[in-house]
Structure formats: structure tokens, C-alpha cells
Short mmCIF file of C-alpha atoms in Angstrom, two decimals:
data_model
loop_
_atom_site.label_atom_id
_atom_site.label_comp_id
_atom_site.label_asym_id
_atom_site.label_seq_id
_atom_site.Cartn_x
_atom_site.Cartn_y
_atom_site.Cartn_z
CA MET A 734 -31.52 -32.00 -8.02
CA LYS A 735 -31.11 -35.39 -6.39
CA THR A 736 -29.26 -35.28 -3.09
CA GLY A 737 -28.16 -37.53 -0.29
CA LEU A 738 -26.78 -36.39 3.08
CA THR A 739 -23.64 -38.01 4.47
CA ALA A 740 -21.60 -36.75 7.43
CA GLY A 741 -23.21 -33.32 7.29
CA ALA A 742 -22.29 -32.77 3.64
CA LEU A 743 -24.21 -32.80 0.40
CA VAL A 744 -23.43 -35.58 -2.08
CA LEU A 745 -24.37 -34.11 -5.42
CA ALA A 746 -25.96 -35.93 -8.32
CA LEU A 747 -26.94 -32.98 -10.44
CA TRP A 748 -30.11 -33.89 -12.31
CA PRO A 749 -32.48 -31.42 -14.04
CA LEU A 750 -33.83 -28.86 -11.60
CA GLY A 751 -37.55 -28.62 -11.04
CA GLY A 752 -40.20 -27.96 -8.41
CA GLY A 753 -39.58 -24.21 -8.24
CA ALA A 754 -35.79 -24.48 -8.01
CA GLN A 755 -33.58 -21.96 -9.76
CA GLU A 756 -33.59 -22.42 -13.53
CA ALA A 757 -30.61 -24.35 -14.85
CA LEU A 758 -28.07 -22.74 -17.09
CA PRO A 759 -28.36 -23.72 -20.78
CA LEU A 760 -26.11 -26.64 -21.66
CA SER A 761 -24.32 -24.45 -24.20
CA GLU A 762 -23.35 -22.06 -21.40
CA LEU A 763 -22.13 -24.88 -19.18
CA ARG A 764 -20.05 -26.35 -22.00
CA ARG A 765 -18.63 -22.94 -22.86
CA GLU A 766 -17.62 -22.47 -19.22
CA ILE A 767 -15.95 -25.91 -19.21
CA ALA A 768 -14.06 -25.04 -22.39
CA GLU A 769 -12.83 -21.78 -20.82
CA ILE A 770 -11.71 -23.68 -17.72
CA ASP A 771 -9.84 -26.21 -19.90
CA ALA A 772 -8.06 -23.36 -21.67
CA SER A 773 -7.14 -21.73 -18.34
CA VAL A 774 -5.82 -25.03 -16.94
CA ALA A 775 -3.74 -25.66 -20.07
CA GLU A 776 -2.31 -22.15 -19.93
CA ALA A 777 -1.48 -22.44 -16.21
CA GLU A 778 0.15 -25.88 -16.58
CA ALA A 779 2.28 -24.64 -19.47
CA GLN A 780 3.46 -21.63 -17.48
CA LYS A 781 4.02 -23.63 -14.30
CA ALA A 782 6.66 -25.72 -16.07
CA LYS A 783 8.79 -22.57 -16.39
CA TYR A 784 9.04 -22.03 -12.61
CA GLY A 785 10.67 -24.08 -9.90
CA ALA A 786 9.30 -24.54 -6.41
CA GLY A 787 8.32 -21.22 -4.91
CA LEU A 788 5.55 -18.70 -4.44
CA ILE A 789 4.61 -18.35 -8.13
CA SER A 790 4.50 -22.11 -8.69
CA THR A 791 2.43 -22.61 -5.53
CA LEU A 792 -0.11 -19.99 -6.64
CA MET A 793 -0.35 -21.63 -10.06
CA GLU A 794 -0.92 -25.06 -8.50
CA ALA A 795 -3.70 -23.65 -6.30
CA ARG A 796 -5.38 -22.05 -9.32
CA ILE A 797 -5.15 -25.29 -11.33
CA GLU A 798 -6.72 -27.34 -8.52
CA THR A 799 -9.49 -24.77 -8.03
CA LEU A 800 -10.29 -24.76 -11.76
CA LYS A 801 -10.28 -28.55 -11.98
CA LEU A 802 -12.68 -28.87 -9.06
CA THR A 803 -15.02 -26.31 -10.59
CA ARG A 804 -14.85 -28.19 -13.89
CA ALA A 805 -15.77 -31.46 -12.18
CA VAL A 806 -18.89 -29.88 -10.71
CA LEU A 807 -19.87 -28.42 -14.08
CA GLU A 808 -19.27 -31.79 -15.79
CA ASN A 809 -21.67 -33.34 -13.31
CA ARG A 810 -24.17 -30.65 -14.15
CA VAL A 811 -23.95 -31.41 -17.85
CA ALA A 812 -24.20 -35.14 -17.18
CA GLY A 813 -27.29 -34.58 -15.06
CA GLU A 814 -28.98 -32.46 -17.73
CA THR A 815 -28.26 -35.01 -20.46
CA GLY A 816 -28.98 -38.12 -18.38
CA GLY A 817 -25.41 -39.35 -18.46
CA ALA A 818 -23.38 -41.09 -15.78
CA GLN A 819 -22.13 -38.96 -12.93
CA ARG A 820 -19.27 -38.87 -10.48
CA VAL A 821 -20.12 -38.41 -6.82
CA ILE A 822 -18.60 -35.27 -5.30
CA GLU A 823 -18.97 -34.63 -1.58
CA LEU A 824 -19.34 -30.94 -0.78
CA PRO A 825 -20.89 -28.82 1.98
CA VAL A 826 -24.34 -27.41 1.31
CA ALA A 827 -25.79 -23.90 1.53
CA ARG A 828 -28.88 -22.09 0.28
CA PRO A 829 -28.62 -20.49 -3.17
CA ASP A 830 -28.47 -16.70 -2.99
CA PRO A 831 -29.39 -15.09 -6.35
CA GLU A 832 -28.78 -11.57 -5.03
CA LEU A 833 -25.27 -12.52 -3.92
CA ALA A 834 -24.67 -14.26 -7.24
CA ASP A 835 -25.41 -11.01 -9.09
CA LYS A 836 -22.97 -9.12 -6.86
CA ILE A 837 -20.27 -11.73 -7.45
CA LEU A 838 -20.76 -11.41 -11.20
CA ALA A 839 -20.02 -7.71 -10.88
CA GLU A 840 -16.90 -8.55 -8.86
CA ILE A 841 -15.84 -11.05 -11.53
CA LEU A 842 -16.01 -8.32 -14.18
CA ALA A 843 -13.95 -6.00 -11.99
CA GLN A 844 -11.44 -8.77 -11.23
CA GLN A 845 -11.03 -9.54 -14.94
CA LYS A 846 -9.94 -5.94 -15.45
CA ILE A 847 -7.49 -6.23 -12.56
CA VAL A 848 -6.03 -9.43 -14.06
CA ALA A 849 -5.61 -7.71 -17.43
CA ALA A 850 -3.87 -4.75 -15.77
CA ALA A 851 -1.54 -7.07 -13.84
CA GLU A 852 -0.64 -8.99 -16.99
CA LYS A 853 0.12 -5.74 -18.80
CA GLU A 854 2.34 -4.60 -15.93
CA ALA A 855 4.22 -7.93 -15.98
CA GLN A 856 4.90 -7.82 -19.73
CA GLY A 857 8.56 -7.18 -20.39
CA ALA A 858 9.47 -7.07 -16.70
CA SER A 859 12.40 -9.19 -15.58
CA GLY A 860 14.49 -9.93 -12.54
CA LEU A 861 13.13 -8.87 -9.15
CA ILE A 862 10.44 -6.62 -10.58
CA GLY A 863 9.37 -9.35 -12.98
CA ALA A 864 9.07 -11.91 -10.19
CA VAL A 865 6.97 -9.56 -8.05
CA ALA A 866 4.78 -8.68 -11.04
CA GLN A 867 4.26 -12.34 -12.00
CA SER A 868 3.37 -13.23 -8.40
CA ARG A 869 0.70 -10.54 -8.53
CA VAL A 870 -0.64 -11.93 -11.83
CA GLU A 871 -1.00 -15.39 -10.32
CA THR A 872 -2.58 -14.03 -7.15
CA GLU A 873 -5.15 -12.09 -9.20
CA LYS A 874 -5.91 -15.13 -11.37
CA LEU A 875 -6.38 -17.28 -8.27
CA SER A 876 -8.79 -14.66 -6.92
CA LEU A 877 -10.69 -14.78 -10.21
CA ALA A 878 -10.90 -18.58 -10.12
CA ASN A 879 -12.22 -18.42 -6.57
CA LEU A 880 -14.77 -15.77 -7.51
CA ARG A 881 -16.10 -18.10 -10.21
CA GLY A 882 -16.35 -20.86 -7.63
CA ASN A 883 -18.15 -18.51 -5.26
CA TRP A 884 -20.59 -17.60 -8.03
CA LEU A 885 -21.33 -21.32 -8.45
CA ALA A 886 -21.90 -21.55 -4.69
CA ALA A 887 -24.29 -18.58 -4.67
CA THR A 888 -26.13 -19.85 -7.75
CA TYR A 889 -26.56 -23.52 -6.80
CA GLY A 890 -25.69 -23.67 -3.09
CA ILE A 891 -22.53 -25.67 -3.77
CA LEU A 892 -19.69 -24.71 -1.41
CA LEU A 893 -16.49 -25.53 -3.23
CA PRO A 894 -13.56 -26.16 -0.84
CA ILE A 895 -11.38 -23.47 -2.39
CA THR A 896 -10.61 -21.38 0.67
CA PRO A 897 -8.38 -23.32 3.11
CA PRO A 898 -8.72 -22.11 6.70
CA VAL A 899 -5.93 -20.02 8.16
CA ALA A 900 -3.72 -21.96 10.55
CA GLY A 901 -5.14 -21.90 14.03
CA GLU A 902 -8.74 -21.26 12.94
CA SER A 903 -11.43 -23.89 13.02
CA SER A 904 -13.62 -24.61 10.03
CA ALA A 905 -16.39 -27.04 9.24
CA GLN A 906 -14.97 -27.25 5.73
CA PRO A 907 -11.87 -29.46 5.45
CA ALA A 908 -8.76 -27.91 3.92
CA PRO A 909 -7.59 -29.56 0.70
CA ALA A 910 -4.66 -31.93 0.91
CA LYS A 911 -1.25 -30.41 0.32
CA THR A 912 -0.03 -30.65 -3.22
CA ALA A 913 3.48 -31.78 -4.01
CA THR A 914 4.35 -28.19 -4.83
CA ALA A 915 2.98 -26.88 -1.55
CA GLN A 916 4.82 -29.60 0.37
CA SER A 917 8.04 -28.64 -1.38
CA ALA A 918 7.49 -24.94 -0.63
CA ALA A 919 6.85 -25.72 3.04
CA ALA A 920 10.01 -27.83 3.39
CA THR A 921 12.96 -26.46 5.37
CA PRO A 922 15.37 -24.76 2.97
CA GLU A 923 19.12 -25.09 2.87
CA GLY A 924 21.05 -24.48 6.07
CA THR A 925 21.66 -25.88 9.52
CA GLU A 926 19.73 -25.61 12.75
CA LYS A 927 21.02 -22.04 13.01
CA GLY A 928 19.24 -21.22 9.76
CA PRO A 929 20.46 -20.62 6.21
CA ASP A 930 23.66 -18.62 5.75
CA TRP A 931 21.62 -15.75 4.25
CA ALA A 932 19.34 -15.44 7.31
CA ASP A 933 19.62 -12.46 9.63
CA ALA A 934 21.67 -13.73 12.57
CA ALA A 935 20.56 -10.71 14.60
CA HIS A 936 17.04 -12.14 14.78
CA PRO A 937 17.25 -15.83 15.76
CA GLU A 938 13.65 -15.64 17.00
CA ILE A 939 12.40 -15.56 13.38
CA ASP A 940 11.82 -18.86 11.57
CA TYR A 941 13.79 -18.45 8.35
CA SER A 942 12.76 -21.90 7.12
CA LYS A 943 9.52 -20.33 5.87
CA ALA A 944 9.20 -20.55 2.12
CA ILE A 945 8.76 -16.79 1.65
CA PHE A 946 12.30 -16.13 2.93
CA SER A 947 13.76 -18.69 0.52
CA GLN A 948 11.80 -17.00 -2.27
CA LEU A 949 13.22 -13.59 -1.36
CA HIS A 950 16.74 -15.00 -1.20
CA ARG A 951 16.39 -16.57 -4.64
CA GLU A 952 15.26 -13.20 -5.99
CA LYS A 953 18.44 -11.58 -4.62
CA PHE A 954 16.83 -9.75 -1.70
CA THR A 955 18.94 -9.40 1.43
CA ILE A 956 17.13 -10.46 4.59
CA HIS A 957 16.84 -8.10 7.56
CA GLY A 958 14.56 -9.41 10.32
CA TRP A 959 11.09 -9.61 8.80
CA TRP A 960 12.15 -7.63 5.73
CA GLY A 961 13.52 -8.33 2.29
CA LEU A 962 15.59 -5.51 0.78
CA SER A 963 16.45 -4.97 -2.88
CA GLN A 964 18.90 -2.26 -3.95
CA ASP A 965 19.34 -1.21 -7.57
CA ARG A 966 19.64 1.82 -9.86
CA ALA A 967 16.78 3.63 -11.57
CA ALA A 968 16.73 3.06 -15.32
CA ILE A 969 15.97 6.69 -16.13
CA ASP A 970 18.84 8.42 -14.27
CA ASP A 971 20.87 5.74 -12.41
CA SER A 972 19.73 7.22 -9.10
CA PRO A 973 19.67 4.80 -6.13
CA LYS A 974 16.54 2.68 -6.00
CA ILE A 975 15.57 0.58 -3.02
CA PHE A 976 12.57 -1.64 -2.36
CA GLY A 977 11.79 -3.19 1.01
CA ILE A 978 8.97 -5.66 1.72
CA ASN A 979 7.78 -6.76 5.16
CA VAL A 980 6.66 -10.40 5.15
CA SER A 981 5.59 -10.82 8.79
CA GLU A 982 1.95 -11.29 7.68
CA TYR A 983 2.82 -14.23 5.39
CA LYS A 984 1.65 -17.62 6.60
CA GLU A 985 2.61 -21.06 5.37
CA GLY A 986 0.09 -22.68 3.01
CA LEU A 987 -2.28 -20.97 0.60
CA GLN A 988 -4.09 -17.72 1.36
CA LEU A 989 -6.54 -15.78 -0.73
CA SER A 990 -4.86 -12.54 0.36
CA THR A 991 -1.56 -11.67 1.99
CA PRO A 992 -1.22 -8.10 3.34
CA LYS A 993 2.15 -6.51 2.68
CA LEU A 994 4.03 -3.40 3.78
CA TYR A 995 6.38 -1.76 1.30
CA VAL A 996 9.02 0.92 1.82
CA SER A 997 10.77 2.29 -1.24
CA CYS A 998 12.75 5.07 -2.84
CA LYS A 999 12.51 5.37 -6.61
CA GLU A 1000 13.74 8.32 -8.66
CA GLY A 1001 13.95 10.42 -5.52
CA GLU A 1002 10.43 9.71 -4.23
CA THR A 1003 9.90 7.99 -0.90
CA SER A 1004 6.88 5.77 -0.33
CA VAL A 1005 5.34 3.69 2.45
CA VAL A 1006 2.56 1.45 1.12
CA PHE A 1007 0.02 -0.84 2.75
CA ASP A 1008 -1.11 -3.43 0.19
CA ALA A 1009 -4.17 -5.24 1.58
CA ASP A 1010 -3.97 -7.68 -1.38
CA ASP A 1011 -7.75 -7.50 -1.71
CA TYR A 1012 -10.03 -5.31 -3.81
CA ILE A 1013 -10.98 -2.14 -1.93
CA LEU A 1014 -14.39 -0.63 -2.63
CA SER A 1015 -13.90 3.14 -2.46
CA ASP A 1016 -15.33 6.43 -3.64
CA TYR A 1017 -14.31 6.82 -7.29
CA ASN A 1018 -14.39 10.61 -6.94
CA VAL A 1019 -11.79 10.62 -4.15
CA ASN A 1020 -8.13 9.69 -4.56
CA THR A 1021 -7.62 8.71 -0.93
CA VAL A 1022 -8.76 5.88 1.34
CA PRO A 1023 -9.41 6.02 5.12
CA VAL A 1024 -6.66 4.39 7.16
CA THR A 1025 -6.30 3.90 10.90
CA TYR A 1026 -2.86 2.96 12.15
CA ARG A 1027 -1.26 2.36 15.53
CA ILE A 1028 2.47 2.23 16.24
CA ASP A 1029 3.36 0.04 19.22
CA GLY A 1030 1.26 1.16 22.22
CA GLN A 1031 0.66 4.71 21.02
CA ASP A 1032 -2.79 6.10 20.41
CA ALA A 1033 -4.38 5.08 17.11
CA VAL A 1034 -4.25 7.69 14.34
CA GLN A 1035 -7.00 8.20 11.76
CA ASP A 1036 -5.66 9.36 8.42
CA ARG A 1037 -6.26 9.27 4.69
CA TRP A 1038 -3.67 7.67 2.41
CA SER A 1039 -3.37 7.95 -1.35
CA LYS A 1040 -5.35 5.22 -3.11
CA LEU A 1041 -3.25 2.69 -5.03
CA THR A 1042 -3.94 2.33 -8.76
CA SER A 1043 -4.54 -1.38 -8.13
CA SER A 1044 -7.43 -0.46 -5.75
CA LYS A 1045 -5.88 -2.80 -3.18
CA GLY A 1046 -4.53 -0.44 -0.57
CA GLY A 1047 -3.11 2.97 0.23
CA GLY A 1048 0.22 4.71 0.52
CA LEU A 1049 2.10 7.74 1.80
CA PHE A 1050 4.44 9.40 -0.68
CA GLY A 1051 7.14 12.06 -0.61
CA ALA A 1052 7.39 14.03 2.62
CA GLN A 1053 4.48 12.07 4.12
CA GLY A 1054 6.30 8.78 3.49
CA GLN A 1055 9.48 10.17 5.04
CA ARG A 1056 7.53 11.29 8.12
CA MET A 1057 6.06 7.80 8.52
CA ILE A 1058 9.50 6.19 8.24
CA ARG A 1059 10.74 8.46 11.05
CA GLN A 1060 7.81 7.34 13.20
CA LEU A 1061 8.50 3.67 12.49
CA TYR A 1062 12.29 3.77 12.91
CA ASP A 1063 12.43 2.66 16.56
CA ALA A 1064 9.04 0.91 16.62
CA GLU A 1065 8.44 -2.81 17.06
CA LYS A 1066 5.09 -3.21 15.31
CA LEU A 1067 2.57 -1.39 13.15
CA PHE A 1068 -1.16 -2.06 13.06
CA VAL A 1069 -2.98 -0.84 9.94
CA ARG A 1070 -6.72 -0.85 9.23
CA LEU A 1071 -8.07 0.20 5.84
CA THR A 1072 -11.83 0.80 5.67
CA GLU A 1073 -13.87 0.32 2.50
CA LYS A 1074 -16.74 2.56 1.40
CA ASN A 1075 -19.24 -0.04 2.65
CA GLY A 1076 -17.58 -0.25 6.08
CA LYS A 1077 -15.66 -3.49 5.51
CA THR A 1078 -12.20 -3.38 7.09
CA HIS A 1079 -8.84 -4.86 6.13
CA ASP A 1080 -6.47 -5.28 9.10
CA ALA A 1081 -2.82 -6.21 9.33
CA THR A 1082 -0.20 -6.15 12.08
CA PHE A 1083 3.39 -5.94 10.84
CA GLN A 1084 6.33 -6.89 13.03
CA LEU A 1085 9.06 -4.36 12.24
CA ALA A 1086 12.20 -6.19 13.43
CA GLY A 1087 15.02 -5.51 10.95
CA GLY A 1088 13.27 -2.47 9.53
CA GLN A 1089 16.03 0.00 10.41
CA ALA A 1090 18.23 -1.38 7.63
CA VAL A 1091 15.41 -0.77 5.15
CA PHE A 1092 14.59 2.67 6.55
CA ASP A 1093 18.27 3.71 6.44
CA ALA A 1094 18.56 2.50 2.84
CA ALA A 1095 15.47 4.46 1.81
CA ALA A 1096 16.71 7.58 3.58
CA ALA A 1097 20.15 7.32 1.97
CA ALA A 1098 18.66 6.78 -1.51
CA CYS A 1099 16.16 9.64 -1.23
CA GLY A 1100 18.39 12.00 0.76
CA PHE A 1101 16.48 12.56 3.99
CA SER A 1102 17.12 11.99 7.66
CA THR A 1103 15.39 9.31 9.71
CA LEU A 1104 15.72 11.66 12.69
CA ASP A 1105 12.85 14.01 13.50
CA LEU A 1106 14.88 17.22 13.31
CA THR A 1107 13.54 20.66 14.19
CA ALA A 1108 14.35 23.94 12.44
CA ALA A 1109 16.75 24.70 15.31
CA ASP A 1110 18.52 21.38 14.67
CA TYR A 1111 18.94 22.21 11.00
CA ARG A 1112 20.30 25.69 11.86
CA ALA A 1113 22.88 24.12 14.17
CA ILE A 1114 24.00 21.67 11.48
CA GLN A 1115 24.23 24.45 8.86
CA THR A 1116 26.30 26.53 11.28
CA MET A 1117 28.71 23.65 11.90
CA LEU A 1118 29.12 23.03 8.15
CA ASN A 1119 29.83 26.72 7.54
CA SER A 1120 32.35 26.78 10.40
CA ALA A 1121 34.13 23.76 8.91
CA GLY A 1122 34.47 25.52 5.56
CA TYR A 1123 31.56 23.89 3.73
CA GLU A 1124 29.26 26.59 2.40
CA ALA A 1125 25.76 25.69 3.54
CA GLY A 1126 24.35 29.19 3.12
CA THR A 1127 22.64 31.30 5.74
CA PRO A 1128 21.63 29.13 8.72
CA ASP A 1129 17.87 29.44 8.34
CA GLY A 1130 16.70 26.00 9.41
CA VAL A 1131 15.57 25.10 5.88
CA TRP A 1132 17.44 22.17 4.37
CA GLY A 1133 17.71 23.12 0.72
CA ALA A 1134 20.00 22.28 -2.21
CA GLY A 1135 22.89 24.36 -0.84
CA SER A 1136 22.79 22.63 2.54
CA ALA A 1137 22.58 19.19 0.88
CA GLN A 1138 25.58 20.00 -1.36
CA ALA A 1139 27.64 21.15 1.62
CA MET A 1140 26.72 18.02 3.55
CA ARG A 1141 27.71 15.75 0.63
CA ALA A 1142 31.09 17.45 0.43
CA TRP A 1143 31.63 17.04 4.17
CA GLN A 1144 30.49 13.38 4.05
CA ALA A 1145 32.86 12.61 1.17
CA GLU A 1146 35.79 14.16 3.07
CA ASN A 1147 34.97 12.02 6.11
CA GLY A 1148 34.42 8.70 4.34
CA LEU A 1149 30.66 8.59 4.85
CA ALA A 1150 27.85 7.79 2.43
CA THR A 1151 27.20 10.97 0.44
CA THR A 1152 23.46 11.19 1.05
CA GLY A 1153 23.37 14.97 1.37
CA ALA A 1154 21.11 14.50 4.39
CA PRO A 1155 21.89 14.95 8.09
CA ASP A 1156 21.60 11.22 8.70
CA ARG A 1157 22.41 9.43 11.92
CA ALA A 1158 25.93 8.40 10.93
CA SER A 1159 26.84 11.92 9.85
CA LEU A 1160 25.48 13.57 12.98
CA ALA A 1161 27.28 11.02 15.15
CA ALA A 1162 30.54 11.84 13.32
CA MET A 1163 29.86 15.54 13.98
CA GLY A 1164 29.49 14.78 17.66
CA MET A 1165 25.78 15.62 17.71
CA ASN A 1166 23.51 13.21 19.59
#
């Protein structure tokens, strides 16, 4: 390998390796890799034409640029092996790490399975669900493209500039120039200085010119503080279905991973999910992952959450999800740390402003109260319903089907949402604080 140092970087002219250096890949393998990259670029460019400016298009553009840069390095490699003319590419330098390269190959195989699963999930999906699914597909494909670049780095010591630094962090590696798509996504969306007409006026401290909010608005989410909220009906039984996503961890520009917090009610099941948006190495024999969380200034809590099928996070479902929503209802922020089997951690801090609208919607859809009620509270509510002529059964402090039916009847008579749960609005109407 012939090299020349300029400004602390390595200017590569990839000639045949020798003198004890790592053995070069066969030319046939290099050319096969280039052909696969060409096919991936063609597929991404064809799909990108279907989307306007937004998150999906930005992810596609990042993947295309990453693939093209990797292809340029491989072309130089082929040219060096065959004695042809070469382009000069200035890149940082590092020592090859064969052991790391082998580990990355294993990660590539795992990531290919994740991409296939994401593509299967996105097939046939449309509307809001389709947009979320397609965003995941593009995120997974971008991760795969970056893994391939990282394998090249570990194999040959070539550090491809495919991971732009997060805003505010310093890096010896320059971030790539903004693409036209990224510039468009970062532009201020429609609206005046007060923000777009769909922004949450109750939270003027939030910058609603961020591209992620425009994306949520285009996908018919309503905006509540740091949250996007979608409300629909379940296909199987027309039951209320809500989906809330907290976007306070999103940052402008490209990121390899974007942690997300989801709150949902689907077919009567409540869920609170932390999606680390990164592959989590865990014990295959255990269906949970270790999570540490802290709400506002309270003491941190160590817990185990159900492992997501995507292997990218953990969640609380059913009664556990409802309990977490009650804890978060009046909170301002939530810190979450998910720990991998090897000790690696994934941290996120979510600002919860606007969350009460999402929590109330989930509670109404799944029929539970966001208040932390005791058995004595439930007995008092059952007694009041019975006294008002709504048969709630024996006041036993257990909120069952009879109590829920009585509450729905009372709510309907009083012009309230018929959730069947002793929610805040209902208890206020009953005069209970």
C-alpha cells in the first residue's frame, strides 16, 4: 500500500499489499462487492424518487452517499491490484484490526436478518404504520451500509467518514457536507415566528421548526409538546387504538441511532416501550432485558422489561405499562438506561412535556385510570355508583367488568367519554379530588 500523509490524514493509493501486510481480497470478491453496492444504490435511488423531503428520504440519501463512498474505495483497491489509474481519496488512518473485522462480519449477518424482518413488516403496510415501518427499513439499511464500511475500516485501517458527529461534540473526523435533501429537511417549515398552525401553542419553548415535527404532521399525528399522537381503530374489532411517540431525543442532521419512547393502546393492551434503535446483545434464553430508569429527581429504579422482537429495546405491557404511565403522568423527564449482556449501555433522557394528552388517550382507549387509586378508593367509587342507581356490584375494591359497565353508563348519562374507568374527568364530575 502506497501512502502519503497530508494534514494528519491518509491519502490512499491502494497498490498490491506486501511486506507482511494483511492479504488482499481476491479481485473477484472486490468486484462482486462493487456489483452489490451498485445494485443497492440503484434500488435506493429508485425508491427515493417515491418520497418527498422528510425522514425517509433523508435516510435514503445518507445510505446512498455511504454506499458510493465505500464503492470509491473499493474501485481504488481494484485499480491498485490491476495497475490501473487511481483517484486520490483523503481519509483518516487507523491500524487494521482482524479480530474486530471478524466480529463486525458477525454483526453484518445479524443486521441482514434484521433488515429482512423490517422489510417483511413493511410489506403491505400503509398510512401511518407504513411510514413508520418504512423509516425503520431505511434506518436498518443505513446501519448495514455503515457496518460494511466499518468492516472495511477494521480490515484495511481505512476510516470512512460515515458517522457524522453529534451536534456539540468535537471530532477529528470532519462531518460530510449537507446534501440537498438534508438541507431541505433542516429548513424551517410552514408557519410564522409563532410556529406552524399545527404546533402545540402550550409549549412555545419547543422548536417546532425541526424536521421531525413536520414529518409527524404530514403523517397526520397531532402534536402535543414533545409528542406525536395518532388515534385510529383496530382492524380486528374497531376498538380504539392510539400510538404516541416522544421525539425529544431527535437531533437535526443524520444519526446512526435515535432512541424513542412509545406509549400505545392496541386491542386493549397498554404498552410503554423504550426503543434504543440499536441492536441489543442479550441472553437468548431470557425474554427480558435489564433497565434502569429515573423519573425526575426520584431515586433510580432497576427493573427488567420485556425484550422487543427487534432486539432493539424493552417494554412494559398490560398492567405494568399502565403503572408506568401513572408514574409518568405528572413527571417532566424520564431517564432510561438499557444494559447489554456485555455491559454496554444505551442511555436516553426523554422530556415529557405534552405527555398528559398521550397518557389520557391511552387510558381512555384501554379503559384504565391514570390515577394511582387504592382499593379503598375503588370501594368509594363503587359505593357512589350504586347510590346513584348504577349497579356496580358489591363494593369490594376490585374494578371488574360490572364496575366498568356501571361507570360507562354513568359517564354516558353525564356527557363524558365512556371509558369505563374512573378517570380524572369522571372523578372530578363526581366531586372526588
